[in-house]
Tab-separated table of C-alpha atoms in Angstrom:
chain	number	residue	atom	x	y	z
A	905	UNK	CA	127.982	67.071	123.417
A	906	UNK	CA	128.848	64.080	121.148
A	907	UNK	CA	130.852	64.487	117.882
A	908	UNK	CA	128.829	64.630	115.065
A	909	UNK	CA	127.529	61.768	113.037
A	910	UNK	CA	129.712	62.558	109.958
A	911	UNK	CA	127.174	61.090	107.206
A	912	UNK	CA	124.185	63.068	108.396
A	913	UNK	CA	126.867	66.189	109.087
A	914	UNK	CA	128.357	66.067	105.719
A	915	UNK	CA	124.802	65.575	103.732
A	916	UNK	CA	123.420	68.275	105.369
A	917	UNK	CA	126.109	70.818	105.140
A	918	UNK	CA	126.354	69.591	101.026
A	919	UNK	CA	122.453	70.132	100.331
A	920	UNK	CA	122.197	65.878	99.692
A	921	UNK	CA	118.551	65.872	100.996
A	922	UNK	CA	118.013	61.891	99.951
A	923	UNK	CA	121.625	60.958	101.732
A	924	UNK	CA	120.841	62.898	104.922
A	925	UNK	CA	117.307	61.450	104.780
A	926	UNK	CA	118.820	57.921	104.926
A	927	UNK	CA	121.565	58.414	107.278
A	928	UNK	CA	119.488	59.619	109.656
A	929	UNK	CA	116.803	56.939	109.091
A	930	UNK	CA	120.150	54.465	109.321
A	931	UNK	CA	120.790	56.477	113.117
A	932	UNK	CA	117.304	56.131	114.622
A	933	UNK	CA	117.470	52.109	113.471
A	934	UNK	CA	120.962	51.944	115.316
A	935	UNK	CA	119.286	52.860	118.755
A	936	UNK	CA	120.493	57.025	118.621
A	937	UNK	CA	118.171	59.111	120.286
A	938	UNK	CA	116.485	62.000	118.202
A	939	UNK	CA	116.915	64.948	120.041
A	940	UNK	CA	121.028	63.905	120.075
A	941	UNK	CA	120.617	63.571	116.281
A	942	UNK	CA	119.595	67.263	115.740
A	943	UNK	CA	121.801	68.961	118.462
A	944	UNK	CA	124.709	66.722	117.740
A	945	UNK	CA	125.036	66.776	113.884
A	946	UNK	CA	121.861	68.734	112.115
A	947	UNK	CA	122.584	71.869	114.024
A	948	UNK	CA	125.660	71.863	113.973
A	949	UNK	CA	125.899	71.099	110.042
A	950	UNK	CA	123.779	73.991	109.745
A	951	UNK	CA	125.834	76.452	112.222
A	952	UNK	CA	128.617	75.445	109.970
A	953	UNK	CA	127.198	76.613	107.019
A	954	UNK	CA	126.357	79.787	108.482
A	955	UNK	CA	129.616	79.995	109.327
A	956	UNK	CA	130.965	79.101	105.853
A	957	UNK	CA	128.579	81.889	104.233
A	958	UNK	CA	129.785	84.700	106.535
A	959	UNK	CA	133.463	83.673	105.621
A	960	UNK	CA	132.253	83.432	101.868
A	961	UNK	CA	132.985	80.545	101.183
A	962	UNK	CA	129.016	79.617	101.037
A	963	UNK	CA	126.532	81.841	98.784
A	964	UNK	CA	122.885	81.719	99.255
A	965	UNK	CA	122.272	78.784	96.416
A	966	UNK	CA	124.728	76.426	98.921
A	967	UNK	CA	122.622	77.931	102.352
A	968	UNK	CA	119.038	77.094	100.389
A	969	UNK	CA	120.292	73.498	99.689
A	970	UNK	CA	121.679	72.885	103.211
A	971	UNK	CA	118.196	74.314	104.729
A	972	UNK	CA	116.257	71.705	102.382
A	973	UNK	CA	117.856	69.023	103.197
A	974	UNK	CA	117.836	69.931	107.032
A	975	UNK	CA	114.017	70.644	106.292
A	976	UNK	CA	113.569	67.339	104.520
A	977	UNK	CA	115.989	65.462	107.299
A	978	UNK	CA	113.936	67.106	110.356
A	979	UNK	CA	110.644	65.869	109.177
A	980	UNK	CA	111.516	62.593	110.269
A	981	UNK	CA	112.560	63.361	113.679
A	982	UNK	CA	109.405	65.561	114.641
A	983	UNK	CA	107.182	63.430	115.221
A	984	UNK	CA	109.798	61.545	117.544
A	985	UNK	CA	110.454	64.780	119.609
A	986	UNK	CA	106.917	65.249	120.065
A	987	UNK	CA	105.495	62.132	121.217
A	988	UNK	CA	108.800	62.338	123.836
A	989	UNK	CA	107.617	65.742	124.593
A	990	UNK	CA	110.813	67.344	123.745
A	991	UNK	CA	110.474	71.180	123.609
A	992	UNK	CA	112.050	73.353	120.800
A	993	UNK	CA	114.267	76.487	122.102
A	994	UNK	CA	111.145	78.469	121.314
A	995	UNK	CA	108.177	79.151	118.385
A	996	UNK	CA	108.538	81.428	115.960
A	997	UNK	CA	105.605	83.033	113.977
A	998	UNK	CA	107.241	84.287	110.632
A	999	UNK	CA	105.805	85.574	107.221
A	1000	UNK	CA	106.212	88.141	104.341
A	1001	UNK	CA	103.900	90.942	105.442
A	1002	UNK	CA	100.822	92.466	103.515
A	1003	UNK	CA	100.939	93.549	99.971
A	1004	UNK	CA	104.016	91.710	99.448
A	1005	UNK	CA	104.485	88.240	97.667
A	1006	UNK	CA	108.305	87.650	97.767
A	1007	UNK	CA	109.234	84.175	99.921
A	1008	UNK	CA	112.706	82.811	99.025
A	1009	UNK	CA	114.478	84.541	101.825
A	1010	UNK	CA	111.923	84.269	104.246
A	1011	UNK	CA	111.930	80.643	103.329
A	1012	UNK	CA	115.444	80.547	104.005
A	1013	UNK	CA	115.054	82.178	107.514
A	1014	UNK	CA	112.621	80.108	108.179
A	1015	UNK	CA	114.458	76.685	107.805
A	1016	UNK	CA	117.677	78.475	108.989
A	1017	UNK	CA	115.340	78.748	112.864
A	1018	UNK	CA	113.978	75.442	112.077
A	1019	UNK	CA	117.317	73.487	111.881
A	1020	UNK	CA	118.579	75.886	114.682
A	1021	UNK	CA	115.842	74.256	116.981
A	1022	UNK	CA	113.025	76.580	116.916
A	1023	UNK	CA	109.366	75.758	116.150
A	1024	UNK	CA	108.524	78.076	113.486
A	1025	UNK	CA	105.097	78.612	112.223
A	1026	UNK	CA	105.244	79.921	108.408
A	1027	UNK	CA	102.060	82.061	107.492
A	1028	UNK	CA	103.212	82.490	104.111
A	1029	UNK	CA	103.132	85.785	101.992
A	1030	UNK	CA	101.077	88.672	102.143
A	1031	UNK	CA	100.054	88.515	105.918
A	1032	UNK	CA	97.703	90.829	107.713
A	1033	UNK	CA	98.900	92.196	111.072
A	1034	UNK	CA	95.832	90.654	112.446
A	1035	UNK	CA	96.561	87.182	110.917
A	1036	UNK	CA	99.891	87.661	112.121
A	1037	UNK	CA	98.297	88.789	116.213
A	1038	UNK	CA	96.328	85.693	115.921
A	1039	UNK	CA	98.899	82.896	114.915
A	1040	UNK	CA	101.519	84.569	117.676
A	1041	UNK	CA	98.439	84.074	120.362
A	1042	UNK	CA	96.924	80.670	119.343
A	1043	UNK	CA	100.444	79.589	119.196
A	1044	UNK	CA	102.360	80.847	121.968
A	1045	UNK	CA	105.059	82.425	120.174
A	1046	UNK	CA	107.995	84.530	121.357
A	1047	UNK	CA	109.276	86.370	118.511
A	1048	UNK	CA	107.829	87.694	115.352
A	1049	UNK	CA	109.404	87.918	112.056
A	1050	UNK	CA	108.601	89.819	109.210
A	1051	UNK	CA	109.712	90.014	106.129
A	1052	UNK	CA	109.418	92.577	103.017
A	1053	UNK	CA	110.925	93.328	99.492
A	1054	UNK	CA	109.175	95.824	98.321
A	1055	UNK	CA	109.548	99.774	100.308
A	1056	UNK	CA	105.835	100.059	99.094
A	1057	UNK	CA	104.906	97.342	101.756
A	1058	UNK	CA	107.244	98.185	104.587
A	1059	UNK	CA	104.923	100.310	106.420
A	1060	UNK	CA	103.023	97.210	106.604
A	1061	UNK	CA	105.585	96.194	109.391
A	1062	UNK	CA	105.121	99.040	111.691
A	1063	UNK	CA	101.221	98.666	111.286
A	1064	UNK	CA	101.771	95.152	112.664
A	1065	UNK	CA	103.958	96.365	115.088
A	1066	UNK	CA	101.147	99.147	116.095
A	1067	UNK	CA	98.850	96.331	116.293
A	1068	UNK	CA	100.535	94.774	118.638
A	1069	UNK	CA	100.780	97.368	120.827
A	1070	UNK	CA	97.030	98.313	120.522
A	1071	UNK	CA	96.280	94.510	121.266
A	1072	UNK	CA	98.603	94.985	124.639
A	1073	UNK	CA	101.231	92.148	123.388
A	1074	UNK	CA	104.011	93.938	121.988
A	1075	UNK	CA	105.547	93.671	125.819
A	1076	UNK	CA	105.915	89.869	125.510
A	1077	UNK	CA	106.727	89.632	121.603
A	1078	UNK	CA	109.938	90.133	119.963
A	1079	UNK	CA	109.979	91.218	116.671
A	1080	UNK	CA	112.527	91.042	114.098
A	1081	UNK	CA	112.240	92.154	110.464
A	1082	UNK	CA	114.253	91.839	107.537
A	1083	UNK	CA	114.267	92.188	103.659
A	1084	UNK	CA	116.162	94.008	100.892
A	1085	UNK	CA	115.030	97.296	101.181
A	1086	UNK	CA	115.185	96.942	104.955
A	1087	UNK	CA	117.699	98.747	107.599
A	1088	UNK	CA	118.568	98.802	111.125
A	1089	UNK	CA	117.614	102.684	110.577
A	1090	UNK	CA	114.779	101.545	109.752
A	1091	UNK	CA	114.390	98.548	112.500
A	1092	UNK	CA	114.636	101.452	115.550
A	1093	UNK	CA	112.220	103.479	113.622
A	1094	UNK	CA	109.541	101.488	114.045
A	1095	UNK	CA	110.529	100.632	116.901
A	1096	UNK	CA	111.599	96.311	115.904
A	1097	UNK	CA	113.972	94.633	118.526
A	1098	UNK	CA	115.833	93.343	115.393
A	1099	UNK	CA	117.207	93.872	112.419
A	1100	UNK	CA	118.914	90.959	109.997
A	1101	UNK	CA	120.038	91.350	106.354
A	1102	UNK	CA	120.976	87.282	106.051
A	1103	UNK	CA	119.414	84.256	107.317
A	1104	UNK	CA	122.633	83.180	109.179
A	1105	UNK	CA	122.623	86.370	111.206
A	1106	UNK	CA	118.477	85.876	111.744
A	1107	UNK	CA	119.589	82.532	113.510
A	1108	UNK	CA	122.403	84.335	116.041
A	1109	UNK	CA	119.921	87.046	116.573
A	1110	UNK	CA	116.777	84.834	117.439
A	1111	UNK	CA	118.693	82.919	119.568
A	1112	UNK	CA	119.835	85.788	121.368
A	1113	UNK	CA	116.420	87.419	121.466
A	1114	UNK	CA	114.609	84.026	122.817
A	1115	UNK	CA	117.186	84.917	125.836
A	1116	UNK	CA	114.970	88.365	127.043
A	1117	UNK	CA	111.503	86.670	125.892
């Protein structure tokens, strides 16, 4: 791997969404090839702010910024990666489940997989297990996440979960879940593969569940 560009690294990992936008415009006119662009200095921008918010020395206002302007940064390079038919390390269907309207830290977990490489496909809150059965099918996905604040919606996961099983899929699927009230008690209840309290620790755990997919 190459070092990283330090202008798109350092915008990035400090939230400036209109620098990183422009250094990484300034890269593809220089002849750098996309896909090197994201491994070489998004991800690893991003993997550094993980980093820096497990050691506390990030807090989730500093993670939302860096996401955004990963986000922001990553919309210019999609279309790129596609028409070279790059693949993503895998697609991830993700959403706040049923009865529940909370999205800032499933919008954080979802640009956290995003700038870690995955495709992620964002259905938004209050999701119905079969709205969640029919974006992981029409879109080939390997893992599942769901997310909930509320304990009054929680069962909603292990309905999903139920339908999944019902609908013969749950075999291929791996599902992670996460939200405040949330546990790992709770994760092997229901019978989840994972379990994350942070969006940092989402990333390591996707990427470690897109292994046994």
């Amino acid at each position: 791997m190459s070092e990283p560009n330090p202008n798109i690294f350092n915008a990035i990992l400090t939230g400036k969404n209109v620098d990183a936008k422009k250094f990484v415009q300034d890269a593809l006119d220089a002849g750098e090839n996309p896909h090197e662009i994201i491994t070489n200095s998004m991800i690893t921008a991003m993997d550094e702010a993980g980093k820096r918010f497990e050691e506390h020395k990030f807090f989730v206002p500093q993670l939302m910024i860096a996401a955004r302007a990963m986000k922001e940064s990553l919309a210019i390079l999609s279309p790129l990666l596609a028409a070279s038919g790059a693949e993503p390390i895998g697609t991830v269907v993700i959403g706040t489940v049923m009865g529940d309207m909370h999205d800032i830290g499933k919008n954080l977990v979802a640009s956290m997989l995003e700038g870690a490489g995955f495709r992620v496909v964002d259905l938004g809150v209050n999701v119905a297990p079969d709205k969640f059965l029919k974006a992981l099918q029409e879109n080939n996905a390997e893992i599942l996440c769901m997310s909930a604040l509320l304990t009054t919606t929680m069962p909603a996961m292990k309905k999903t979960i139920e339908a999944l099983d019902a609908a013969e899929m749950r075999n291929s699927i791996q599902v992670m879940i996460g939200g405040a009230p949330v546990t790992q008690a709770y994760a092997d209840e229901i019978g989840a593969d994972g379990y994350s309290d942070n969006a940092n620790s989402a990333v390591v755990l996707a990427r470690k569940l897109i292994s046994r997919a």
